[in-house]
């Protein structure tokens, strides 16, 4: 039953009209995911998309209520009471270690072998090699352990793992629209040939540097190894000195 039919005749709290369109969009995505063709998919994969849409919808409400703090408690309680928001999942997100939990199914010990939780709750660095990037069969989540998320949420089966300049909003908005078209790679800068203008400039600079070195070496040979190097400003200072000061300097020099 659609949420509009369930809410017919009920008076929503103030602020519902501001998020009604977004909630309706999530509900439509959920409906499309339920009616999607499952040909070529394994039986467990048919619920992965539904689980992620459910997570995104509740995360939207969670952000408004607890992160941005722009939603009233009355509206939040009404959403939970009308089963538009998953109060149990949102309550788990507020506990340490469960900040990006993918689904309550991942922590139900009765659904897993040996009475444990799903492997998506284990940090990726602590897993065996064969389970490092394997999605959970029930939720499609690769990892929802704190610190291993991506784009502010779990690493899902269709979350890009490579480094890319992509924001959380873009990932959440575009993941259900199929594979994005690859962007054209930027053209590489054309390298100048060795005999071009760049090479000539380097040769000229090297020649000028070599000439300066040769001139400096020639000046040292003319002065001799024991010659004292007197800077021009020292000569000017000595000319301006008094005779008494000059005598003292001469006595110090020896």
Coordinates of N, CA and C in Angstrom, one line a residue:
X1 N 0.8 -1.2 0.0 CA 0.0 0.0 0.0 C 0.9 1.2 0.0
X2 N 0.6 2.2 -0.9 CA 1.4 3.4 -1.0 C 1.2 4.3 0.3
X3 N 2.2 5.1 0.6 CA 2.1 5.9 1.8 C 1.1 6.9 1.7
X4 N 0.7 7.4 0.5 CA -0.3 8.4 0.3 C -1.7 7.8 0.7
X5 N -1.9 6.5 0.4 CA -3.2 5.9 0.8 C -3.2 5.7 2.3
X6 N -2.1 5.4 2.9 CA -2.1 5.2 4.3 C -2.3 6.5 5.1
X7 N -1.8 7.6 4.5 CA -1.9 8.9 5.1 C -3.2 9.6 4.8
X8 N -4.1 9.0 4.0 CA -5.3 9.7 3.6 C -6.2 9.9 4.8
X9 N -6.6 11.2 4.9 CA -7.5 11.5 6.1 C -6.8 11.8 7.4
X10 N -5.4 11.8 7.4 CA -4.7 12.0 8.6 C -4.0 13.4 8.4
X11 N -4.0 14.1 9.5 CA -3.4 15.5 9.5 C -1.9 15.4 9.9
X12 N -1.0 15.6 8.9 CA 0.5 15.5 9.3 C 0.9 16.7 10.1
X13 N 2.0 16.6 10.8 CA 2.5 17.7 11.6 C 3.1 18.8 10.7
X14 N 3.4 19.9 11.3 CA 4.1 21.0 10.5 C 5.4 20.6 10.0
X15 N 5.8 20.9 8.8 CA 7.0 20.6 8.2 C 7.0 19.4 7.3
X16 N 5.9 18.7 7.3 CA 5.7 17.5 6.4 C 5.7 18.0 4.9
X17 N 5.2 19.1 4.6 CA 5.1 19.6 3.2 C 6.5 19.9 2.6
X18 N 7.5 20.1 3.5 CA 8.8 20.4 3.0 C 9.6 19.2 2.6
X19 N 9.2 18.0 3.1 CA 10.0 16.8 2.8 C 9.1 15.8 2.0
X20 N 7.8 16.2 1.8 CA 6.9 15.2 1.2 C 7.4 14.8 -0.2
X21 N 7.8 15.8 -1.0 CA 8.3 15.4 -2.4 C 9.4 14.5 -2.4
X22 N 10.4 14.7 -1.5 CA 11.6 13.8 -1.4 C 11.2 12.4 -1.0
X23 N 10.3 12.3 0.0 CA 9.9 11.0 0.5 C 9.1 10.3 -0.6
X24 N 8.3 11.0 -1.3 CA 7.6 10.4 -2.4 C 8.5 9.9 -3.5
X25 N 9.6 10.6 -3.8 CA 10.6 10.2 -4.8 C 11.2 8.9 -4.3
X26 N 11.6 8.8 -3.0 CA 12.2 7.5 -2.5 C 11.2 6.4 -2.6
X27 N 9.9 6.6 -2.3 CA 8.9 5.6 -2.4 C 8.7 5.1 -3.9
X28 N 8.8 6.0 -4.8 CA 8.7 5.7 -6.2 C 9.9 4.8 -6.6
X29 N 11.1 5.2 -6.2 CA 12.3 4.4 -6.4 C 12.1 3.0 -5.9
X30 N 11.6 2.9 -4.7 CA 11.4 1.6 -4.0 C 10.4 0.7 -4.9
X31 N 9.3 1.4 -5.3 CA 8.4 0.7 -6.2 C 9.0 0.2 -7.4
X32 N 9.8 1.0 -8.1 CA 10.5 0.6 -9.3 C 11.4 -0.6 -9.1
X33 N 12.1 -0.5 -7.9 CA 13.1 -1.6 -7.6 C 12.4 -2.9 -7.4
X34 N 11.2 -2.9 -6.8 CA 10.4 -4.1 -6.5 C 9.9 -4.7 -7.8
X35 N 9.5 -3.8 -8.8 CA 9.0 -4.3 -10.1 C 10.1 -4.5 -11.1
X36 N 11.3 -4.3 -10.8 CA 12.4 -4.4 -11.7 C 12.5 -5.9 -12.2
X37 N 12.9 -6.0 -13.5 CA 13.2 -7.3 -14.1 C 14.4 -8.0 -13.4
X38 N 14.2 -9.2 -12.9 CA 15.3 -9.9 -12.2 C 16.0 -10.9 -13.1
X39 N 15.8 -10.9 -14.4 CA 16.4 -11.8 -15.3 C 18.0 -11.6 -15.2
X40 N 18.7 -12.7 -15.1 CA 20.1 -12.7 -15.1 C 20.7 -12.4 -13.7
X41 N 19.9 -12.2 -12.7 CA 20.4 -12.0 -11.3 C 20.1 -13.2 -10.4
X42 N 21.0 -13.3 -9.5 CA 20.8 -14.3 -8.5 C 19.6 -13.9 -7.5
X43 N 19.1 -14.9 -6.9 CA 17.9 -14.7 -6.1 C 18.2 -13.6 -5.0
X44 N 19.4 -13.7 -4.4 CA 19.7 -12.8 -3.3 C 19.9 -11.3 -3.8
X45 N 20.3 -11.2 -5.0 CA 20.7 -9.9 -5.6 C 19.4 -9.0 -5.8
X46 N 18.2 -9.7 -5.9 CA 17.0 -8.9 -6.2 C 16.6 -8.0 -5.0
X47 N 17.1 -8.2 -3.8 CA 16.8 -7.3 -2.7 C 17.9 -6.3 -2.4
X48 N 19.0 -6.3 -3.0 CA 20.1 -5.4 -2.7 C 19.7 -4.0 -3.0
X49 N 19.1 -3.7 -4.1 CA 18.7 -2.3 -4.4 C 17.7 -1.8 -3.5
X50 N 16.7 -2.7 -3.1 CA 15.7 -2.3 -2.1 C 16.3 -1.9 -0.8
X51 N 17.3 -2.7 -0.4 CA 18.0 -2.4 0.9 C 18.7 -1.1 0.9
X52 N 19.3 -0.8 -0.2 CA 20.1 0.5 -0.3 C 19.1 1.7 -0.4
X53 N 18.0 1.6 -1.1 CA 17.1 2.7 -1.1 C 16.5 2.9 0.2
X54 N 16.2 1.9 1.0 CA 15.7 2.0 2.3 C 16.7 2.7 3.2
X55 N 18.0 2.4 3.0 CA 19.0 3.1 3.8 C 19.1 4.6 3.5
X56 N 19.0 4.9 2.2 CA 19.2 6.3 1.7 C 18.0 7.1 2.3
X57 N 16.8 6.6 2.2 CA 15.6 7.3 2.7 C 15.7 7.6 4.2
X58 N 16.1 6.6 5.0 CA 16.2 6.8 6.4 C 17.4 7.7 6.8
X59 N 18.4 7.6 6.0 CA 19.6 8.5 6.2 C 19.2 10.0 6.0
X60 N 18.4 10.2 5.0 CA 17.9 11.6 4.7 C 17.2 12.1 5.9
X61 N 16.3 11.3 6.5 CA 15.5 11.7 7.7 C 16.5 11.9 8.9
X62 N 17.4 11.0 9.1 CA 18.4 11.0 10.2 C 19.2 12.3 10.1
X63 N 19.7 12.7 8.9 CA 20.5 13.9 8.8 C 19.7 15.1 9.1
X64 N 18.4 15.2 8.7 CA 17.6 16.3 9.1 C 17.3 16.4 10.6
X65 N 17.2 15.3 11.2 CA 16.8 15.3 12.6 C 18.0 15.5 13.6
X66 N 19.1 14.8 13.3 CA 20.2 14.7 14.3 C 21.5 15.5 13.8
X67 N 21.7 15.6 12.5 CA 22.9 16.3 12.1 C 22.6 17.8 11.8
X68 N 21.6 18.0 11.0 CA 21.3 19.4 10.7 C 20.3 20.0 11.8
X69 N 19.6 19.1 12.5 CA 18.7 19.5 13.5 C 17.7 20.6 13.1
X70 N 17.0 20.3 11.9 CA 16.0 21.2 11.4 C 14.6 20.5 11.4
X71 N 14.5 19.3 11.9 CA 13.2 18.6 11.9 C 12.7 18.6 13.4
X72 N 11.5 18.8 13.6 CA 10.9 18.8 14.9 C 10.7 17.3 15.4
X73 N 10.7 17.2 16.7 CA 10.5 15.9 17.3 C 9.1 15.3 17.0
X74 N 8.2 16.2 16.9 CA 6.8 15.8 16.6 C 6.7 15.2 15.2
X75 N 7.4 15.8 14.2 CA 7.3 15.3 12.9 C 8.1 14.0 12.8
X76 N 9.2 13.9 13.5 CA 10.0 12.6 13.4 C 9.2 11.5 14.0
X77 N 8.6 11.7 15.2 CA 7.8 10.6 15.8 C 6.6 10.2 14.9
X78 N 6.1 11.2 14.2 CA 5.0 10.9 13.3 C 5.4 10.0 12.2
X79 N 6.6 10.3 11.6 CA 7.2 9.5 10.5 C 7.4 8.1 11.0
X80 N 7.9 7.9 12.2 CA 8.2 6.6 12.7 C 6.9 5.9 13.0
X81 N 5.9 6.6 13.5 CA 4.6 5.9 13.8 C 3.9 5.5 12.6
X82 N 4.0 6.3 11.5 CA 3.4 5.9 10.2 C 4.2 5.0 9.4
X83 N 5.4 4.5 9.9 CA 6.3 3.6 9.2 C 6.8 4.2 7.9
X84 N 7.0 5.5 7.9 CA 7.7 6.1 6.8 C 9.2 6.0 7.1
X85 N 9.6 6.2 8.4 CA 11.0 6.1 8.8 C 11.2 4.9 9.7
X86 N 12.3 4.3 9.6 CA 12.7 3.1 10.3 C 13.3 3.5 11.6
X87 N 12.5 3.6 12.7 CA 13.0 4.1 14.0 C 14.1 3.2 14.6
X88 N 14.0 1.9 14.4 CA 15.0 1.0 15.0 C 16.4 1.2 14.3
X89 N 16.4 1.3 13.0 CA 17.7 1.5 12.3 C 18.3 2.8 12.6
X90 N 17.5 3.9 12.7 CA 18.0 5.2 13.0 C 18.5 5.2 14.5
X91 N 17.9 4.5 15.4 CA 18.4 4.4 16.7 C 19.7 3.8 16.8
X92 N 19.9 2.7 16.0 CA 21.2 2.1 15.9 C 22.3 3.0 15.4
X93 N 22.0 3.9 14.5 CA 23.0 4.8 14.0 C 23.6 5.7 15.0
X94 N 22.8 5.9 16.1 CA 23.3 6.9 17.1 C 24.2 6.2 18.1
X95 N 24.4 4.9 18.0 CA 25.3 4.2 19.0 C 26.7 4.1 18.4
X96 N 27.7 4.1 19.2 CA 29.1 4.0 18.7 C 29.3 2.6 18.0
X97 N 30.0 2.7 16.9 CA 30.2 1.5 16.1 C 29.2 1.1 15.1
X98 N 28.0 1.8 15.2 CA 27.0 1.5 14.2 C 26.6 2.7 13.4
X99 N 27.5 3.7 13.3 CA 27.2 4.9 12.6 C 26.7 4.8 11.2
X100 N 27.2 3.8 10.5 CA 26.8 3.6 9.1 C 26.2 2.2 8.8
X101 N 25.6 1.6 9.8 CA 25.1 0.3 9.7 C 24.2 0.2 8.4
X102 N 24.4 -0.8 7.6 CA 23.7 -0.9 6.4 C 22.2 -1.4 6.6
X103 N 22.0 -2.3 7.5 CA 20.6 -2.9 7.7 C 20.6 -3.6 9.0
X104 N 19.5 -3.7 9.6 CA 19.3 -4.5 10.8 C 19.6 -6.0 10.5
X105 N 19.4 -6.4 9.3 CA 19.7 -7.8 8.9 C 21.1 -8.2 9.2
X106 N 22.0 -7.2 9.1 CA 23.4 -7.5 9.2 C 23.8 -7.9 10.6
X107 N 23.0 -7.5 11.6 CA 23.4 -7.8 13.0 C 22.4 -8.8 13.7
X108 N 21.6 -9.4 12.9 CA 20.7 -10.5 13.5 C 21.5 -11.8 13.5
X109 N 21.9 -12.2 14.6 CA 22.7 -13.4 14.7 C 22.1 -14.7 14.3
X110 N 20.7 -14.7 14.3 CA 20.0 -15.9 13.9 C 20.1 -16.2 12.4
X111 N 20.4 -15.1 11.6 CA 20.5 -15.3 10.2 C 21.8 -15.7 9.7
X112 N 22.8 -15.9 10.5 CA 24.2 -16.1 10.1 C 24.8 -17.4 10.7
X113 N 25.8 -17.9 10.1 CA 26.4 -19.1 10.6 C 27.1 -18.8 12.0
X114 N 27.1 -19.8 12.8 CA 27.8 -19.8 14.1 C 27.3 -18.7 15.0
X115 N 26.1 -18.1 14.8 CA 25.5 -17.2 15.6 C 26.2 -15.8 15.7
X116 N 26.8 -15.4 14.6 CA 27.6 -14.2 14.5 C 26.9 -13.2 13.6
X117 N 27.5 -12.1 13.4 CA 26.9 -11.0 12.5 C 27.4 -11.2 11.1
X118 N 27.0 -10.4 10.2 CA 27.4 -10.5 8.8 C 28.9 -10.0 8.7
X119 N 29.6 -10.6 7.7 CA 31.0 -10.2 7.5 C 31.2 -8.7 7.1
X120 N 30.1 -8.1 6.7 CA 30.2 -6.7 6.3 C 30.4 -5.8 7.5
X121 N 30.2 -6.3 8.7 CA 30.5 -5.6 10.0 C 32.0 -5.7 10.4
X122 N 32.7 -6.5 9.7 CA 34.2 -6.7 10.0 C 35.0 -5.7 9.2
X123 N 35.9 -4.9 9.8 CA 36.7 -4.0 9.1 C 37.5 -4.7 8.0
X124 N 37.6 -4.1 6.8 CA 38.2 -4.7 5.7 C 39.6 -5.2 5.9
X125 N 40.4 -4.4 6.7 CA 41.8 -4.8 7.0 C 41.9 -6.1 7.8
X126 N 40.8 -6.5 8.5 CA 40.9 -7.7 9.3 C 40.3 -8.9 8.7
X127 N 39.9 -8.8 7.4 CA 39.3 -10.0 6.7 C 40.3 -10.8 6.0
X128 N 39.8 -12.0 5.7 CA 40.6 -12.9 4.8 C 40.5 -12.3 3.4
X129 N 41.5 -12.7 2.6 CA 41.6 -12.2 1.2 C 40.3 -12.5 0.4
X130 N 39.7 -13.6 0.5 CA 38.6 -14.0 -0.3 C 37.3 -13.3 0.1
X131 N 37.3 -12.6 1.3 CA 36.1 -11.9 1.7 C 36.3 -10.4 1.8
X132 N 37.4 -9.9 1.3 CA 37.7 -8.5 1.4 C 36.7 -7.6 0.7
X133 N 36.3 -7.9 -0.5 CA 35.4 -7.1 -1.3 C 34.2 -7.9 -1.7
X134 N 33.8 -8.9 -0.9 CA 32.6 -9.7 -1.2 C 31.4 -9.1 -0.5
X135 N 30.3 -8.8 -1.3 CA 29.1 -8.3 -0.7 C 28.3 -9.3 0.2
X136 N 27.6 -8.8 1.1 CA 26.8 -9.7 1.9 C 25.6 -10.2 1.1
X137 N 25.3 -11.5 1.2 CA 24.3 -12.1 0.3 C 22.9 -11.5 0.6
X138 N 22.6 -11.0 1.8 CA 21.3 -10.5 2.1 C 21.1 -9.0 1.7
X139 N 22.2 -8.2 2.0 CA 22.0 -6.7 1.9 C 22.8 -6.2 0.7
X140 N 23.8 -6.9 0.2 CA 24.6 -6.3 -0.9 C 25.7 -5.3 -0.4
X141 N 25.9 -5.3 1.0 CA 26.8 -4.4 1.6 C 28.2 -5.1 1.7
X142 N 29.2 -4.4 1.2 CA 30.6 -4.9 1.3 C 31.2 -4.6 2.7
X143 N 31.0 -3.4 3.2 CA 31.5 -3.1 4.5 C 30.7 -1.9 5.1
X144 N 30.2 -2.0 6.3 CA 29.6 -0.9 7.0 C 30.2 -0.7 8.4
X145 N 31.4 -1.1 8.5 CA 32.1 -0.9 9.8 C 32.6 0.5 9.9
X146 N 32.6 1.1 11.1 CA 32.9 2.5 11.3 C 34.4 2.7 10.8
X147 N 34.6 3.7 10.0 CA 35.9 4.0 9.5 C 36.2 3.5 8.1
X148 N 35.4 2.5 7.6 CA 35.6 2.0 6.3 C 34.6 2.4 5.3
X149 N 33.7 3.3 5.6 CA 32.6 3.8 4.7 C 33.2 4.6 3.6
X150 N 32.3 5.0 2.7 CA 32.6 5.8 1.6 C 31.5 6.7 1.2
X151 N 31.7 8.0 1.0 CA 30.7 8.9 0.6 C 29.7 9.1 1.8
X152 N 30.1 8.9 3.0 CA 29.3 9.1 4.2 C 28.3 7.9 4.4
X153 N 28.6 6.8 3.8 CA 27.7 5.6 4.0 C 28.5 4.3 3.8
X154 N 27.8 3.2 3.9 CA 28.5 1.9 3.7 C 29.1 1.8 2.3
X155 N 30.0 0.8 2.1 CA 30.5 0.4 0.8 C 29.5 -0.6 0.2
X156 N 28.7 -0.2 -0.7 CA 27.8 -1.2 -1.3 C 28.4 -1.9 -2.5
X157 N 27.6 -2.9 -3.0 CA 28.1 -3.7 -4.1 C 28.4 -2.8 -5.4
X158 N 27.7 -1.6 -5.5 CA 27.9 -0.8 -6.7 C 28.6 0.5 -6.3
X159 N 29.2 0.6 -5.2 CA 30.0 1.8 -4.8 C 31.3 1.8 -5.5
X160 N 31.7 2.9 -6.2 CA 33.0 2.9 -6.8 C 34.1 2.8 -5.8
X161 N 35.1 1.9 -5.9 CA 36.2 1.7 -5.0 C 37.4 2.5 -5.3
X162 N 37.5 2.9 -6.6 CA 38.7 3.6 -7.0 C 38.6 5.1 -6.6
X163 N 39.7 5.7 -6.5 CA 39.7 7.1 -6.1 C 39.2 8.0 -7.3
X164 N 38.2 8.7 -7.0 CA 37.5 9.6 -8.0 C 37.0 10.8 -7.3
X165 N 36.9 11.9 -8.1 CA 36.4 13.2 -7.6 C 34.9 13.1 -7.6
X166 N 34.3 12.5 -6.7 CA 32.8 12.3 -6.7 C 32.3 12.5 -5.3
X167 N 31.3 13.3 -5.1 CA 30.8 13.7 -3.8 C 29.7 12.7 -3.4
X168 N 29.3 12.7 -2.2 CA 28.3 11.8 -1.6 C 27.0 12.0 -2.3
X169 N 26.6 13.3 -2.6 CA 25.3 13.5 -3.2 C 25.3 13.0 -4.6
X170 N 26.4 13.1 -5.4 CA 26.4 12.6 -6.7 C 26.3 11.1 -6.7
X171 N 27.0 10.4 -5.8 CA 27.0 9.0 -5.7 C 25.6 8.5 -5.4
X172 N 24.9 9.2 -4.4 CA 23.6 8.7 -4.0 C 22.6 9.0 -5.0
X173 N 22.7 10.0 -5.9 CA 21.7 10.4 -6.8 C 21.9 9.6 -8.1
X174 N 23.1 9.1 -8.5 CA 23.3 8.5 -9.8 C 23.6 7.0 -9.8
X175 N 23.7 6.4 -8.6 CA 24.0 5.0 -8.5 C 23.0 4.1 -9.2
X176 N 21.7 4.5 -9.1 CA 20.6 3.7 -9.6 C 20.3 4.0 -11.1
X177 N 21.1 4.8 -11.8 CA 20.8 5.2 -13.2 C 21.7 4.4 -14.1
X178 N 22.3 3.3 -13.7 CA 23.1 2.6 -14.6 C 24.6 3.1 -14.5
X179 N 25.4 2.4 -15.3 CA 26.8 2.8 -15.3 C 27.0 4.1 -16.0
X180 N 27.7 5.1 -15.3 CA 28.0 6.4 -16.0 C 28.9 6.3 -17.1
X181 N 28.8 7.1 -18.1 CA 29.7 7.1 -19.3 C 31.0 7.6 -18.8
X182 N 32.1 7.0 -19.3 CA 33.4 7.4 -18.9 C 33.7 8.8 -19.5
X183 N 34.3 9.7 -18.6 CA 34.7 11.0 -19.1 C 35.9 10.9 -19.9
X184 N 36.0 11.8 -21.0 CA 37.2 11.8 -21.8 C 38.4 12.2 -21.0
X185 N 39.5 11.5 -21.3 CA 40.7 11.8 -20.6 C 41.3 13.1 -21.1
X186 N 41.9 13.9 -20.3 CA 42.5 15.2 -20.8 C 43.7 14.9 -21.7
X187 N 43.8 15.7 -22.7 CA 44.9 15.5 -23.7 C 46.2 15.8 -23.0
X188 N 47.2 14.9 -23.3 CA 48.5 15.1 -22.8 C 49.2 16.3 -23.5
X189 N 50.0 16.9 -22.7 CA 50.7 18.1 -23.2 C 51.7 17.6 -24.2
X190 N 51.8 18.3 -25.3 CA 52.7 17.9 -26.4 C 54.1 18.3 -25.9
X191 N 55.0 17.4 -25.9 CA 56.4 17.6 -25.6 C 57.2 18.2 -26.7
X192 N 58.0 19.2 -26.4 CA 58.8 19.9 -27.4 C 59.9 19.0 -27.9
X193 N 60.2 18.9 -29.1 CA 61.3 18.1 -29.6 C 62.6 18.6 -29.1
X194 N 63.6 17.7 -29.0 CA 64.9 18.1 -28.5 C 65.6 19.3 -29.2
X195 N 65.3 19.4 -30.5 CA 65.9 20.5 -31.3 C 65.1 21.7 -31.3
X196 N 64.0 21.8 -30.5 CA 63.1 23.0 -30.6 C 63.6 24.1 -29.9
X197 N 62.7 25.1 -29.7 CA 63.1 26.4 -29.0 C 63.5 26.1 -27.6
X198 N 62.9 25.2 -26.9 CA 63.2 24.9 -25.5 C 64.6 24.4 -25.4
X199 N 65.1 23.5 -26.3 CA 66.5 23.0 -26.3 C 67.5 24.1 -26.5
X200 N 67.2 25.0 -27.4 CA 68.1 26.1 -27.7 C 68.3 27.0 -26.5
X201 N 67.2 27.3 -25.8 CA 67.3 28.2 -24.6 C 68.2 27.5 -23.6
X202 N 68.0 26.2 -23.3 CA 68.8 25.5 -22.3 C 70.3 25.6 -22.7
X203 N 70.6 25.4 -24.0 CA 72.0 25.4 -24.4 C 72.6 26.8 -24.2
X204 N 71.8 27.8 -24.5 CA 72.3 29.2 -24.3 C 72.6 29.4 -22.8
X205 N 71.7 29.0 -21.9 CA 71.9 29.2 -20.5 C 73.1 28.4 -20.0
X206 N 73.3 27.2 -20.5 CA 74.5 26.4 -20.1 C 75.8 27.1 -20.6
X207 N 75.8 27.7 -21.8 CA 77.0 28.3 -22.3 C 77.3 29.6 -21.5
X208 N 76.3 30.3 -21.1 CA 76.5 31.5 -20.3 C 77.1 31.2 -19.0
X209 N 76.5 30.1 -18.3 CA 77.0 29.7 -17.0 C 78.5 29.2 -17.1
X210 N 78.8 28.5 -18.2 CA 80.2 28.1 -18.3 C 81.2 29.3 -18.5
X211 N 80.7 30.3 -19.3 CA 81.5 31.5 -19.5 C 81.8 32.2 -18.1
X212 N 80.7 32.3 -17.3 CA 80.9 32.9 -16.0 C 81.9 32.2 -15.1
X213 N 81.8 30.8 -15.2 CA 82.8 30.0 -14.4 C 84.2 30.2 -14.8
X214 N 84.4 30.3 -16.1 CA 85.8 30.5 -16.7 C 86.3 31.8 -16.3
X215 N 85.5 32.9 -16.3 CA 85.9 34.2 -16.0 C 86.3 34.3 -14.5
X216 N 85.5 33.6 -13.6 CA 85.9 33.6 -12.2 C 87.2 32.9 -12.0
X217 N 87.4 31.8 -12.7 CA 88.7 31.0 -12.5 C 89.8 31.8 -13.0
X218 N 89.7 32.6 -14.1 CA 90.8 33.4 -14.6 C 91.1 34.5 -13.6
X219 N 90.1 35.1 -13.0 CA 90.4 36.2 -12.0 C 91.2 35.6 -10.8
X220 N 90.9 34.4 -10.3 CA 91.6 33.9 -9.2 C 93.1 33.6 -9.6
X221 N 93.3 33.2 -10.8 CA 94.7 32.9 -11.2 C 95.5 34.2 -11.2
X222 N 94.9 35.3 -11.7 CA 95.7 36.6 -11.8 C 96.0 37.1 -10.4
X223 N 95.1 37.0 -9.4 CA 95.4 37.5 -8.1 C 96.4 36.6 -7.4
X224 N 96.4 35.4 -7.7 CA 97.3 34.5 -7.0 C 96.7 33.9 -5.8
X225 N 97.2 32.7 -5.3 CA 96.6 32.0 -4.2 C 96.6 32.8 -2.9
X226 N 97.6 33.7 -2.6 CA 97.7 34.4 -1.4 C 97.1 35.8 -1.4
X227 N 96.6 36.2 -2.5 CA 96.1 37.6 -2.6 C 94.8 37.7 -1.8
X228 N 94.7 38.9 -1.2 CA 93.5 39.1 -0.3 C 92.4 39.7 -1.2
X229 N 91.3 39.3 -1.0 CA 90.1 39.8 -1.7 C 89.5 40.9 -0.9
X230 N 89.5 42.1 -1.5 CA 89.0 43.3 -0.8 C 87.7 43.7 -1.5
X231 N 86.6 43.8 -0.8 CA 85.4 44.2 -1.5 C 85.4 45.7 -1.7
X232 N 84.7 46.2 -2.7 CA 84.7 47.6 -3.0 C 84.2 48.5 -1.9
X233 N 83.2 48.0 -1.2 CA 82.7 48.9 -0.1 C 83.6 49.0 1.0
X234 N 84.6 48.0 1.2 CA 85.6 48.1 2.3 C 86.6 49.2 1.9
X235 N 86.9 49.3 0.6 CA 87.8 50.4 0.2 C 87.2 51.8 0.5
X236 N 85.9 51.9 0.2 CA 85.3 53.2 0.4 C 85.2 53.5 1.9
X237 N 85.0 52.5 2.7 CA 85.0 52.7 4.2 C 86.3 53.2 4.7
X238 N 87.4 52.5 4.2 CA 88.8 52.9 4.7 C 89.1 54.3 4.3
X239 N 88.6 54.8 3.1 CA 88.9 56.2 2.7 C 88.2 57.2 3.6
X240 N 87.0 56.8 4.1 CA 86.3 57.7 5.0 C 86.8 57.6 6.5
X241 N 87.6 56.7 6.8 CA 88.0 56.5 8.2 C 89.0 57.6 8.6
X242 N 89.1 57.9 9.9 CA 90.1 58.9 10.4 C 91.5 58.2 10.4
X243 N 92.5 59.0 10.4 CA 93.9 58.5 10.4 C 94.1 57.6 11.7
X244 N 93.6 58.0 12.8 CA 93.8 57.2 14.0 C 93.2 55.8 13.9
X245 N 92.0 55.7 13.3 CA 91.4 54.4 13.1 C 92.2 53.6 12.2
X246 N 92.7 54.2 11.1 CA 93.5 53.4 10.1 C 94.7 52.8 10.8
X247 N 95.4 53.6 11.7 CA 96.6 53.1 12.4 C 96.2 51.9 13.2
X248 N 95.1 51.9 13.9 CA 94.6 50.8 14.7 C 94.4 49.6 13.9
X249 N 93.7 49.7 12.8 CA 93.5 48.6 11.9 C 94.8 48.0 11.4
X250 N 95.7 48.9 11.0 CA 97.0 48.4 10.5 C 97.8 47.7 11.6
X251 N 97.7 48.1 12.8 CA 98.3 47.4 13.9 C 97.7 46.0 14.1
X252 N 96.4 45.9 14.0 CA 95.7 44.6 14.2 C 96.1 43.7 13.0
X253 N 96.2 44.2 11.8 CA 96.5 43.3 10.7 C 97.9 42.9 10.7
X254 N 98.8 43.6 11.5 CA 100.0 43.1 11.6 C 101.3 43.4 11.3

